[in-house]
Structure formats: C-alpha cells, structure tokens
C-alpha cells in the first residue's frame, strides 16, 4: 500500500524564507540584516514574511553600507549572535570584500579556533535577463578560492531549505549563493524545475555533499545552480540518442565533494562540467583537475561549458550567446566523441 | 571625570608595562637581523609596529572597560592589548610564533585575539570598526551590558569603513566608541597632506554624534573624555568619536629610517614623553614615593621579562598544524 504524500511545491525564495523563519523561532541569536530585506521582503523574495513575524529588531534594513554591515556581521557573530546578512547582488562584493575574506574567513584561524564567526552571507548570482556585467555574475570561484568560508549554492527549493538550515546552524561562515533565474520570481524568468516539493518540517541538507540527480553510465555532467538544469536538459536530449548521462549537482563548492564526482567518472569515463561563472581559473577547471589528479581512466578528454572570459554583455543576442545551455553541453559531448 | 589614585596608578603601571614590553621587543626583533636587515630572520620575524608613545590612548580608555567590554585594535596593538588585559604570556608567544601563542602562531603581532577579554586586532586600516559596531549591536540585541571600542589611527579616518561605520552606529544608536590615535603620520605621509580637516572629531557632526579632540597625549584628559563617552554609551545614548593627539616615538615599523620626519621632531616628542610626565604628576599630586615608583617599575619589568622567557622557552608548532583551525 502506498501512502500519498501531499505535494507542497515551493520556490527557492519561499524555501529560504521558511528555513530562516524556522531557525529564528527556535534560536533567539539568529537575525537578518541587509538592504531591503525588511518590509519589502528582499528584492529576491527570500525574506518575505520575516519582518511581519519578527519585527525590525531581528529583521533589519541596513543603509547601503556593505562595508559596515558585513563588518558588523563579523563582530556580532564573534559576540555570540548568528547573523544572516544579505549582499543583494554578488557583484557588489567589491565594495565590502575586506570584511568577508580578511575578517569573516580568517578570524577563526587567527584566533586558533577561539573565535567563531557563524555568519550566513546570502547573495544572488547569475544572469540571463539583460542586467549586464555588474548585476549578472556568478563569481563561484572567487569565493570558493579563498579559504575559511563554506560555499553552498542550491539548484532547487528542497536543497535551498535544507542548506539554509544547515548554514544557519553551522559555526563557520557560509556563503549561500542563490541563482536569480532559479529563485521563483516571475520577473526573472523562473526555471520551473527549481520549484519542487519541500517538507514543512525543519531539516538539513549536509554542506559538502553532492547529489546524483540523474543516474547514467556513458557520461558525467557536473554542475551547480543553473548548470544542473542545463545538464538535466542535455541529459534528456542525449537520452533520445541512446546516450545515458549521469548528472551531479555539487550543491556546495566548499567543502567540495570530489569523491562523488570521481566515483561517477570512474563509471562513465567521460566528464563535462557546466558553470555559469567565468571559465578560466574556475570551478570547471577545479573539477577536471580533481579527476585528473586521481588518474581516473577516461574515454575522452573532459570538456567544460562555462562563461567565456568576458564581462557579461547587456544586449540579449550577446548575453544569450555567451551563457551555458543544454545545446552547448550536447555539442561538447559530440566534440568529445569526435576526438576520442 | 577624574581618576582615583588607584586608577592613576593602574594607568601608570600599564603604560610602563607597555613601554618596557616594546623596548624588549625592539631589542629582540633585531636578533638575527644584522649585519644585513632581513625581516624574515630572528626570533621575531615579520613586520613589527611598536606603540611607544601611544600608551596614554590605551590606558585612558581601557581604565573604564572590563573584560566583558569589546575592543578592536589596529596593526599597532600592543599597548591596547596590554591595557585590555590580554594574556601577556600567550600574546608574547604569539609574537614569537610559538605553539603556546594565542592562536598557536597562526596570526602573529597583527592578529592578536584573546576571546577571554574580548580583544582583537587586525592588519588593515579601519578594519576593526565594522566589527565593533556589530559587537555593540549584539549587546544591544541581547540586552546585555557592555560597550565596544574601536581603536584606529588618524589615517583610517579617510577610509570608507570609517564613514560607513560611524553612520551605521549612529543610525542604530549603538554603544560603541571610536577612538582615533592621531600620531600625525600615515607611514611617511603627514596627516596634513592626507586629511582635509585638522581634527577628525569634526567629522562626528556629519553623523549627528558627539565628537571630541583631546590634545597633548594626556592620560588624565583621555580618561576624562573617554569616561564620559563610555558612560554615555552604557546609558544607551549612542556612539561617540574621539580623536587623541598622540606621539609615535618609534618608526612606522621596525626598520623605518624615519627620513620623512622634520629635523628635531623626534627629540621634541621625547621631551614630552607621557610616562615621566605621569610619574611626576603622581609624585606631585598623590601619595606616591620614589620607593613605590621603583617597586612598580621593577614589578612591570619582571612581568614582561617572564612573558618573554615564556615565549622563548615555548616550542614552535608542528608545521602541519597550519592545516588546522580553518573551520571549527
């Protein structure tokens, strides 16, 4: 006998807000601050309802002063609070990175572990809607490169809630990257597959554990956030040709679950990495290198489908041409086969 | 606000401790660095920013603080750390890069953290201001007592973080005090060449908070003004900005030839050394004798000597311990 479970589909935005609210209800130390996260509910909807429930002491609109409030998050966390702080667009990190990578990421180390900095920094990533190069970047590698911060980035609402809960409970700084096109805000052209069933009760998705979101035997496609959805679409296209692709959602960049990727590539012998961040010195090269270092036998040279090394252009023909998509993954597979 | 006799003696003793500490560090720093000066050599490698001359700023403020209050300091932190009650043995061992240091040698002299007394410092100008605002926010939100004090140099007043932090602290009316140690020089560039106004306390007006300028590197005047500001913060009346005229009797860092100083400046500063001045004040105004003075000096020297011995005797960490404490 099967028990029908009622589907409760949420957007990533709703899932994030739910996780935050649930943690705020049980832990007085948790609070949120950032620009427009109060009565407005966040430009990307991820703090909707929080101000109404918790008030302006614990859900604090800040001045447009990222340097000050990122620094303040570090100071508050070191003093026993658990701030969730929003950097509205990841592109804005340039005005406040000192507080992030020199303080948030290093104070624990420089105090020999005596000082804990349990900050969740949530920030929007990604393009595809003609916002040009100061509001469309992903910058996965920029954050993941610098030691001392965990970095997570969900591709769907289930993971978003579980990763947010885990991030808030973590005693280390966690960068929580959410991709605008997956957020469930209609005006950003939502990816429907990101809206999935989310249990009402609180739960954690462990930070640093990748998920095999589609099993296959001929090819491994590794992605994060939007890259996972492109990978799944490409896998469906390839399946029509009888090619069985496995798709891995990294879910976190730090710690990076290399084992899951390596295990998959040992099985398939083929690897394509999809990343909306800039190609050079990025996530895609780290993944390919991690496989190469282990001497995993390969049937073809690995490929990457990433953003070209250019500032993100405004005009739709240019931007859409530059973005990763399923067709590019299929083309990369064809190239692999041609050369193998 | 006037200090009691005990408070005066406490301030005087901390100043002596700090000065003698810096004098010892100065000597030891040069071990292994001659005939050729190489920053990486000797028992104390790396940059070294000494605080000789700036002791009044530390003691005049910290006389009003308990271990529970929060202090963030700068790349020139020793005097403040000592006045805040940081564990001197472990701080010294940290400066030597030893396993017994506050962070086991990971931070060194610019990254001193002692969570027991809520002290931290960092190496980049104006960097401690945001965290001080956040710590004050934490106390406010938890309805817990305690104020935060951010020490900074006068050069930091030209950083964005300075202005953002003042505004945020003011708009949220937080219990935080910003203390500018104006030693007149940003490495080699004079304050007059880098700062559009004479005294940074004027900048407080831009954020609607009180600002005070304290001339003369005078511990008693600092005690007075800082005491009022800290009381004000404790009453929940919000932040204050204080600029203190102080003197850097050393170079920016060890190895600084100080060629940028006008002739005679250094001699004039030494003539106004605040420590002998305070000694004289104690002898003149308080029940204080030469014998008591000698006993105090001997006590501070013994304490510092013991800390240095502790550091010298301590083991270095195993190199691979570098991989630990990134996350907790």
XYZ file of C-alpha atoms in Angstrom:
668
model
C 0.000 0.000 0.000
C 1.355 3.399 -0.836
C 0.708 6.499 1.198
C 0.079 9.528 -0.932
C 2.160 12.441 0.277
C 0.739 15.826 -0.455
C 2.946 17.808 -2.786
C 3.972 21.132 -1.299
C 5.823 22.901 -4.078
C 7.825 25.955 -3.075
C 10.121 28.330 -4.895
C 13.726 28.705 -3.700
C 12.790 32.146 -2.370
C 9.968 30.692 -0.255
C 12.115 27.795 0.892
C 14.885 30.134 2.045
C 12.445 32.336 3.956
C 10.852 29.288 5.572
C 14.195 27.920 6.743
C 15.175 31.292 8.178
C 11.835 31.712 9.954
C 12.007 28.234 11.468
C 15.513 28.841 12.816
C 14.556 32.297 14.108
C 11.666 30.749 16.025
C 13.925 28.359 17.907
C 17.122 30.413 18.207
C 16.993 33.971 19.552
C 20.511 34.621 18.288
C 19.522 34.364 14.639
C 18.752 37.655 12.926
C 18.750 39.026 9.397
C 20.215 42.236 8.047
C 20.767 43.710 4.642
C 19.359 46.087 2.102
C 15.575 45.937 1.588
C 15.205 42.690 3.497
C 12.680 44.214 5.920
C 9.096 45.114 4.989
C 9.900 44.647 1.291
C 10.866 41.023 1.952
C 14.078 41.125 -0.046
C 14.479 42.145 -3.660
C 14.519 38.429 -4.499
C 11.784 37.417 -2.078
C 13.898 35.361 0.257
C 12.975 37.259 3.434
C 9.265 37.570 2.689
C 7.120 37.468 5.810
C 10.058 37.666 8.222
C 9.669 41.313 9.128
C 5.987 40.789 9.750
C 6.670 37.925 12.118
C 9.867 39.037 13.853
C 9.883 42.843 13.627
C 12.564 45.346 12.801
C 14.943 44.412 15.636
C 15.633 40.976 14.196
C 14.945 41.740 10.552
C 16.998 44.858 9.982
C 17.055 47.009 6.911
C 20.544 48.457 6.664
C 21.870 51.571 4.993
C 23.577 50.929 1.653
C 26.829 50.365 3.517
C 28.058 46.867 2.789
C 31.478 47.523 4.300
C 29.925 48.498 7.621
C 27.263 45.834 7.843
C 29.483 42.979 6.654
C 31.981 44.043 9.295
C 29.142 44.313 11.801
C 28.035 40.775 10.945
C 31.531 39.566 11.832
C 31.503 41.478 15.109
C 28.024 40.321 16.074
C 28.807 36.695 15.214
C 32.021 36.818 17.233
C 29.983 38.092 20.172
C 27.544 35.185 20.120
C 24.890 36.159 17.592
C 24.116 34.249 14.381
C 23.605 36.883 11.706
C 22.213 36.160 8.284
C 23.354 39.001 6.103
C 22.346 39.673 2.536
C 24.642 41.002 -0.154
C 21.947 41.893 -2.647
C 23.969 41.007 -5.746
C 27.192 39.022 -5.517
C 28.635 41.588 -7.908
C 28.594 44.076 -5.009
C 31.280 42.137 -3.150
C 33.806 44.622 -4.489
C 32.730 47.264 -2.000
C 32.999 45.046 1.072
C 35.269 42.101 0.384
C 37.760 43.044 3.057
C 35.257 42.269 5.795
C 34.407 38.996 4.063
C 37.700 37.397 3.131
C 40.044 39.097 5.572
C 37.833 39.022 8.672
C 34.893 36.641 8.298
C 37.064 33.982 6.695
C 40.216 34.409 8.790
C 39.258 35.345 12.345
C 38.691 31.742 13.374
C 42.113 30.716 12.085
C 43.915 33.731 13.516
C 42.336 33.074 16.896
C 43.387 29.441 16.880
C 39.726 28.424 16.799
C 38.811 30.511 19.872
C 36.597 32.909 17.933
C 33.705 31.510 15.919
C 32.127 33.509 13.122
C 28.770 31.881 12.358
C 27.613 34.259 9.620
C 25.401 33.227 6.717
C 26.041 35.550 3.804
C 23.270 35.075 1.259
C 23.772 36.601 -2.138
C 22.162 36.453 -5.559
C 24.049 35.261 -8.607
C 23.559 34.746 -12.299
C 22.280 36.449 -15.392
C 20.265 35.779 -18.463
C 17.897 38.736 -18.102
C 19.984 41.548 -19.599
C 21.190 43.186 -16.419
C 24.749 43.494 -17.796
C 28.044 42.824 -16.139
C 27.649 44.404 -12.707
C 24.446 42.535 -11.805
C 24.741 39.166 -13.545
C 27.911 37.456 -12.415
C 28.216 34.192 -10.504
C 31.688 34.536 -9.010
C 31.559 30.994 -7.611
C 35.292 30.557 -7.860
C 36.107 33.944 -6.368
C 34.540 32.927 -3.079
C 35.415 29.234 -3.224
C 39.074 30.047 -3.891
C 39.589 31.834 -0.594
C 39.975 29.584 2.446
C 37.865 29.948 5.553
C 34.354 30.170 4.100
C 31.988 27.374 3.207
C 30.174 27.988 -0.073
C 26.796 26.485 -0.972
C 24.550 27.080 -3.982
C 21.253 25.191 -4.369
C 19.591 24.286 -7.651
C 16.132 23.627 -6.204
C 13.874 24.581 -3.326
C 14.353 21.355 -1.343
C 18.105 21.849 -1.211
C 17.692 25.577 -0.621
C 15.740 24.995 2.576
C 17.998 22.234 3.849
C 21.196 24.053 3.006
C 19.941 27.271 4.591
C 19.047 25.430 7.793
C 22.453 23.741 7.828
C 24.182 27.056 7.100
C 22.459 28.853 9.963
C 23.393 26.041 12.372
C 26.992 25.895 11.172
C 29.594 27.545 13.407
C 31.589 28.743 10.400
C 30.884 31.446 7.847
C 28.768 30.111 4.994
C 28.282 31.877 1.669
C 24.822 30.968 0.390
C 24.574 31.726 -3.327
C 21.153 31.698 -4.936
C 20.745 31.994 -8.670
C 18.238 34.627 -9.734
C 16.781 32.571 -12.575
C 16.007 29.724 -10.166
C 14.547 31.943 -7.484
C 10.925 31.676 -8.485
C 10.432 35.382 -9.018
C 8.279 35.601 -12.120
C 10.012 38.702 -13.377
C 13.328 36.882 -13.601
C 12.189 34.103 -15.908
C 11.911 31.226 -13.487
C 13.284 27.758 -14.086
C 10.263 25.573 -13.293
C 12.313 22.546 -12.279
C 13.709 24.528 -9.336
C 10.225 24.606 -7.798
C 9.891 21.280 -6.021
C 8.258 19.618 -3.037
C 9.549 20.961 0.264
C 8.642 19.319 3.566
C 7.162 21.699 6.084
C 9.234 20.428 8.985
C 12.781 21.617 9.503
C 15.634 19.543 8.022
C 19.252 19.915 6.972
C 20.966 19.126 3.701
C 24.566 18.405 4.693
C 27.035 21.016 3.464
C 29.654 19.407 1.241
C 27.664 16.503 -0.126
C 26.895 16.464 -3.838
C 23.749 14.828 -5.188
C 23.456 12.491 -8.155
C 20.287 13.986 -9.618
C 20.125 11.653 -12.619
C 21.879 8.336 -12.972
C 23.661 7.297 -16.148
C 26.524 5.207 -17.487
C 28.056 6.930 -20.523
C 28.817 10.472 -19.411
C 29.050 12.523 -16.215
C 27.728 16.072 -16.295
C 28.699 18.122 -13.246
C 27.028 21.446 -12.474
C 25.899 23.825 -9.815
C 22.738 26.018 -9.688
C 21.749 26.831 -13.300
C 24.340 24.390 -14.606
C 22.428 21.489 -13.078
C 19.282 22.393 -15.016
C 21.195 22.769 -18.268
C 22.786 19.405 -17.531
C 19.433 17.727 -16.927
C 18.018 19.118 -20.167
C 21.099 17.980 -22.073
C 20.822 14.530 -20.477
C 17.240 14.257 -21.731
C 18.354 15.243 -25.242
C 21.191 12.729 -25.162
C 18.870 10.015 -23.877
C 16.856 10.350 -27.076
C 20.018 9.255 -28.883
C 20.521 6.353 -26.516
C 23.283 8.032 -24.509
C 22.930 7.710 -20.777
C 24.209 10.745 -18.895
C 24.659 10.994 -15.149
C 24.086 14.473 -13.712
C 25.701 15.614 -10.483
C 24.595 18.678 -8.534
C 27.591 19.807 -6.495
C 25.353 21.814 -4.116
C 28.469 23.067 -2.330
C 31.819 24.307 -3.560
C 33.433 24.368 -0.117
C 33.812 21.694 1.083
C 33.856 20.172 -2.410
C 32.556 16.617 -2.724
C 35.233 15.346 -5.081
C 34.541 11.732 -4.149
C 31.073 11.687 -5.693
C 32.389 13.181 -8.938
C 35.346 10.816 -9.120
C 33.191 7.788 -8.431
C 30.834 8.775 -11.246
C 33.603 9.428 -13.760
C 35.196 6.075 -12.899
C 31.927 4.567 -14.042
C 31.283 6.698 -17.144
C 34.801 7.635 -18.297
C 33.506 10.933 -19.665
C 33.174 14.323 -17.944
C 31.586 17.646 -18.842
C 31.483 20.451 -16.283
C 28.902 23.201 -16.604
C 29.425 26.515 -14.835
C 27.888 29.934 -15.374
C 30.937 31.510 -13.752
C 33.883 32.617 -15.885
C 35.697 29.698 -17.454
C 39.342 30.369 -16.639
C 40.670 29.509 -13.166
C 37.209 28.375 -12.183
C 35.027 25.606 -10.818
C 35.188 23.719 -14.097
C 38.968 23.504 -14.042
C 38.970 22.510 -10.367
C 36.592 19.621 -11.058
C 38.511 18.383 -14.089
C 41.795 18.691 -12.216
C 40.414 16.762 -9.259
C 39.506 13.878 -11.570
C 42.815 14.048 -13.462
C 44.878 14.010 -10.251
C 43.246 10.735 -9.246
C 44.266 9.102 -12.507
C 40.690 8.159 -13.339
C 40.743 6.356 -16.699
C 38.977 8.494 -19.303
C 37.431 7.516 -22.610
C 37.586 11.085 -23.928
C 39.112 14.432 -22.996
C 36.941 16.266 -20.427
C 35.080 19.356 -21.577
C 33.770 22.466 -19.932
C 30.780 24.604 -20.738
C 31.349 27.823 -18.841
C 31.007 31.539 -19.268
C 33.610 32.990 -21.652
C 36.253 35.262 -20.138
C 34.433 38.487 -20.956
C 32.444 40.978 -18.902
C 28.785 39.979 -19.209
C 27.241 41.962 -22.066
C 23.842 43.641 -21.933
C 22.198 43.007 -25.273
C 20.208 39.756 -25.443
C 21.884 38.382 -28.602
C 25.314 38.713 -26.973
C 24.348 37.595 -23.480
C 22.307 34.585 -24.590
C 25.118 33.570 -26.941
C 27.621 33.613 -24.093
C 25.543 31.735 -21.471
C 25.874 27.982 -20.981
C 22.876 25.935 -22.154
C 21.840 22.377 -22.906
C 22.742 22.594 -26.602
C 26.290 23.575 -25.720
C 26.575 20.549 -23.451
C 25.347 18.271 -26.235
C 27.820 19.928 -28.603
C 30.603 19.384 -26.077
C 29.686 15.700 -25.937
C 29.794 15.489 -29.721
C 33.230 17.122 -29.706
C 34.454 14.603 -27.136
C 33.295 11.725 -29.258
C 34.800 13.180 -32.427
C 38.212 13.461 -30.765
C 38.189 10.157 -28.873
C 35.635 62.606 35.085
C 38.697 62.278 37.345
C 40.584 59.077 38.094
C 41.067 57.881 41.638
C 44.573 57.352 42.966
C 44.255 53.635 42.241
C 43.090 54.291 38.709
C 46.010 56.648 38.140
C 48.466 54.063 39.399
C 46.800 51.397 37.260
C 47.176 53.601 34.167
C 50.769 54.423 35.030
C 51.607 50.772 35.557
C 50.042 49.725 32.247
C 51.997 52.457 30.469
C 55.238 51.233 31.990
C 54.418 47.632 31.130
C 53.642 48.537 27.568
C 56.711 50.710 27.094
C 59.089 48.182 28.581
C 57.431 45.447 26.539
C 58.037 47.414 23.336
C 61.620 48.160 24.323
C 62.258 44.456 24.818
C 60.546 43.555 21.538
C 62.624 46.207 19.780
C 65.863 44.621 21.008
C 64.841 41.035 20.379
C 63.475 41.936 16.964
C 66.989 42.873 15.858
C 68.418 39.499 16.920
C 69.460 37.670 13.782
C 68.733 40.710 11.624
C 72.268 42.051 11.431
C 74.574 42.790 9.719
C 72.023 42.554 6.885
C 68.455 43.528 7.851
C 66.143 40.739 6.762
C 62.607 40.890 8.071
C 62.189 37.126 7.940
C 65.081 36.402 10.304
C 65.435 36.162 14.058
C 63.128 35.094 16.873
C 60.554 37.754 15.902
C 60.113 37.710 12.120
C 57.738 39.796 10.039
C 56.562 43.361 10.336
C 56.683 44.969 13.752
C 54.733 48.118 14.629
C 55.686 49.445 18.042
C 53.409 51.610 20.127
C 55.980 53.575 22.134
C 54.461 56.925 22.969
C 50.849 55.966 22.340
C 50.269 54.372 25.742
C 48.009 57.167 27.082
C 45.332 56.359 24.456
C 45.185 52.764 25.611
C 45.149 53.333 29.349
C 42.875 56.372 29.406
C 40.195 54.415 27.553
C 40.688 50.915 28.933
C 40.613 52.182 32.527
C 36.843 52.351 32.005
C 36.448 48.887 30.490
C 36.016 45.442 31.941
C 36.939 42.141 30.337
C 33.354 41.894 29.154
C 33.583 45.027 27.004
C 34.808 44.642 23.444
C 37.898 46.230 21.932
C 39.099 46.092 18.350
C 42.557 47.462 17.707
C 44.921 48.024 14.829
C 48.173 46.821 13.310
C 49.858 48.686 16.210
C 48.076 46.867 19.019
C 50.400 46.009 21.921
C 49.633 48.947 24.200
C 45.886 48.462 23.813
C 46.130 44.696 24.268
C 48.095 45.152 27.496
C 45.672 47.741 28.846
C 42.710 45.495 27.924
C 44.214 42.664 29.954
C 45.224 40.287 27.169
C 47.194 37.300 28.477
C 50.736 38.678 28.212
C 52.490 35.314 28.109
C 50.347 33.974 25.293
C 50.450 37.276 23.402
C 54.236 37.333 23.580
C 54.433 33.721 22.495
C 52.164 34.600 19.578
C 54.524 37.386 18.536
C 57.343 34.847 18.634
C 55.260 32.416 16.533
C 55.118 29.747 19.210
C 52.666 26.931 19.838
C 51.650 28.479 23.156
C 50.676 31.723 21.430
C 47.083 32.935 21.437
C 46.435 31.321 18.051
C 49.339 28.875 18.117
C 51.412 31.083 15.842
C 48.876 31.499 13.041
C 48.293 35.201 13.493
C 51.363 36.941 14.879
C 51.632 40.504 16.077
C 48.926 41.984 13.818
C 46.331 39.298 14.589
C 46.050 39.067 18.343
C 42.786 37.563 19.593
C 42.008 36.954 23.231
C 38.374 35.943 23.496
C 38.540 35.856 27.312
C 38.875 39.642 27.414
C 37.065 40.342 24.118
C 40.135 41.757 22.409
C 41.001 41.500 18.758
C 43.086 43.436 16.285
C 43.746 43.264 12.578
C 46.184 44.460 9.989
C 44.184 46.658 7.631
C 43.313 50.280 8.205
C 39.810 50.930 9.664
C 39.058 47.199 9.556
C 38.029 46.870 13.195
C 35.306 49.492 13.045
C 32.558 47.403 11.442
C 33.144 44.513 13.849
C 32.994 46.911 16.807
C 29.640 48.182 15.539
C 28.476 44.575 15.192
C 29.596 43.634 18.690
C 27.739 46.658 20.033
C 24.686 45.578 18.022
C 24.990 42.129 19.566
C 24.936 43.557 23.089
C 22.026 45.805 22.216
C 20.025 42.947 20.695
C 20.773 40.572 23.556
C 20.023 43.297 26.065
C 23.387 42.559 27.650
C 25.677 45.149 29.197
C 28.914 46.087 27.508
C 30.281 48.630 25.095
C 32.563 48.230 22.105
C 35.574 50.431 21.472
C 37.260 50.579 18.075
C 40.785 51.980 18.136
C 42.054 53.334 14.825
C 44.781 55.562 13.505
C 44.172 59.003 12.048
C 44.843 57.607 8.582
C 41.821 55.324 8.998
C 39.523 58.340 9.094
C 39.938 58.600 5.325
C 38.721 55.063 4.712
C 35.189 54.292 3.591
C 34.791 51.907 6.513
C 35.241 54.836 8.898
C 32.336 56.790 7.464
C 30.079 53.792 6.949
C 30.665 52.559 10.482
C 30.022 55.956 12.051
C 26.782 56.262 10.133
C 25.605 52.746 10.970
C 26.457 53.125 14.657
C 24.671 56.473 14.748
C 21.568 55.388 12.857
C 21.194 52.379 15.168
C 22.339 54.352 18.248
C 24.733 51.633 19.380
C 27.044 51.531 22.405
C 30.296 51.989 20.532
C 33.168 54.462 20.897
C 35.571 55.215 18.070
C 38.998 56.252 19.314
C 41.354 57.806 16.791
C 45.001 57.643 17.845
C 46.379 60.555 15.862
C 50.119 60.057 15.724
C 50.406 62.536 12.852
C 51.904 60.111 10.352
C 50.442 57.528 7.983
C 53.728 55.663 7.479
C 55.564 58.541 5.774
C 52.693 60.826 4.793
C 51.824 63.616 7.172
C 48.245 63.971 8.350
C 48.128 67.467 6.879
C 48.832 66.012 3.426
C 46.169 63.326 3.657
C 43.294 64.712 5.681
C 41.142 67.634 4.603
C 40.475 68.871 8.115
C 42.708 69.438 11.095
C 40.976 67.218 13.629
C 38.769 64.252 12.841
C 36.411 64.859 15.752
C 34.761 67.413 13.453
C 33.598 64.507 11.304
C 31.295 63.372 14.113
C 28.973 66.254 13.246
C 28.322 64.660 9.859
C 26.734 61.715 11.657
C 24.992 63.652 14.383
C 27.081 62.198 17.196
C 29.379 63.854 19.751
C 32.999 64.372 18.745
C 35.920 65.274 20.983
C 39.502 66.241 20.328
C 41.999 65.639 23.119
C 45.344 67.442 22.772
C 48.627 66.696 24.469
C 48.700 62.879 24.720
C 47.462 63.342 28.262
C 46.227 60.198 30.023
C 44.147 62.158 32.517
C 42.361 64.161 29.812
C 41.774 60.958 27.872
C 40.421 59.275 30.989
C 38.027 62.180 31.434
C 36.604 62.373 27.903
C 36.631 58.627 27.229
C 34.932 58.032 30.561
C 32.095 60.384 29.666
C 31.710 58.779 26.224
C 31.683 55.254 27.624
C 29.144 56.187 30.299
C 27.002 57.763 27.617
C 27.169 54.572 25.569
C 26.344 52.458 28.612
C 23.282 54.623 29.200
C 22.124 53.745 25.696
C 22.675 57.205 24.271
C 24.755 56.064 21.326
C 28.221 56.368 19.843
C 30.980 58.946 20.249
C 34.013 59.791 18.138
C 37.199 60.811 19.935
C 40.455 61.921 18.367
C 43.538 61.895 20.573
C 46.724 63.736 19.752
C 49.383 61.157 20.498
C 53.015 60.600 19.573
C 54.682 57.768 17.763
C 58.101 57.589 19.362
C 59.105 54.726 17.064
C 59.089 54.371 13.301
C 56.038 53.107 11.443
C 57.612 49.704 11.664
C 60.943 48.311 12.737
C 63.450 49.176 10.053
C 61.795 52.506 9.228
C 64.614 55.096 8.830
C 62.074 57.883 9.512
C 63.732 60.203 6.992
C 60.383 61.894 6.460
C 60.337 63.455 9.916
C 61.357 67.122 10.127
C 64.596 67.689 11.990
C 64.140 67.882 15.715
C 60.606 66.403 15.738
C 61.606 63.186 17.434
C 63.612 64.986 20.135
C 60.659 67.263 20.837
C 58.361 64.268 21.162
C 60.676 62.515 23.596
C 60.797 65.705 25.654
C 57.016 65.297 26.036
C 57.158 61.569 26.802
C 53.955 60.893 28.747
C 55.469 58.340 31.132
C 57.963 60.536 33.008
C 55.293 63.222 32.955
C 52.806 60.992 34.700
C 55.431 59.861 37.183
C 55.963 63.476 38.152
C 52.220 64.050 38.434
C 51.929 61.095 40.789
C 54.815 62.358 42.920
C 53.358 65.870 42.989
C 49.663 65.156 43.410
C 49.307 61.800 45.075
C 50.667 59.863 47.966
C 53.451 58.390 45.843
C 57.151 57.965 46.635
C 60.308 57.170 44.724
C 60.458 53.839 46.502
C 56.925 52.980 45.417
C 57.780 54.066 41.917
C 60.849 51.834 41.780
C 58.834 48.925 43.100
C 56.189 49.453 40.395
C 58.803 49.645 37.657
C 60.521 46.514 38.924
C 57.184 44.710 39.009
C 56.308 45.599 35.434
C 59.764 44.612 34.228
C 59.561 41.286 35.980
C 56.163 40.602 34.407
C 57.387 41.417 30.914
C 60.651 39.521 31.371
C 58.685 36.479 32.453
C 56.432 36.725 29.391
C 59.424 36.923 27.108
C 61.052 33.993 28.823
C 57.801 32.046 28.426
C 57.804 32.847 24.715
C 61.462 31.960 24.251
C 61.057 28.685 26.135
C 57.947 27.643 24.237
C 58.076 25.196 21.351
C 57.269 26.066 17.771
C 54.110 24.430 16.453
C 54.480 21.441 14.175
C 54.353 22.854 10.610
C 51.416 20.679 9.641
C 49.295 22.241 12.394
C 48.936 25.009 9.801
C 46.186 22.867 8.295
C 44.054 23.025 11.461
C 41.577 25.638 12.722
C 40.426 26.829 9.307
C 36.958 25.671 10.319
C 35.613 24.803 13.733
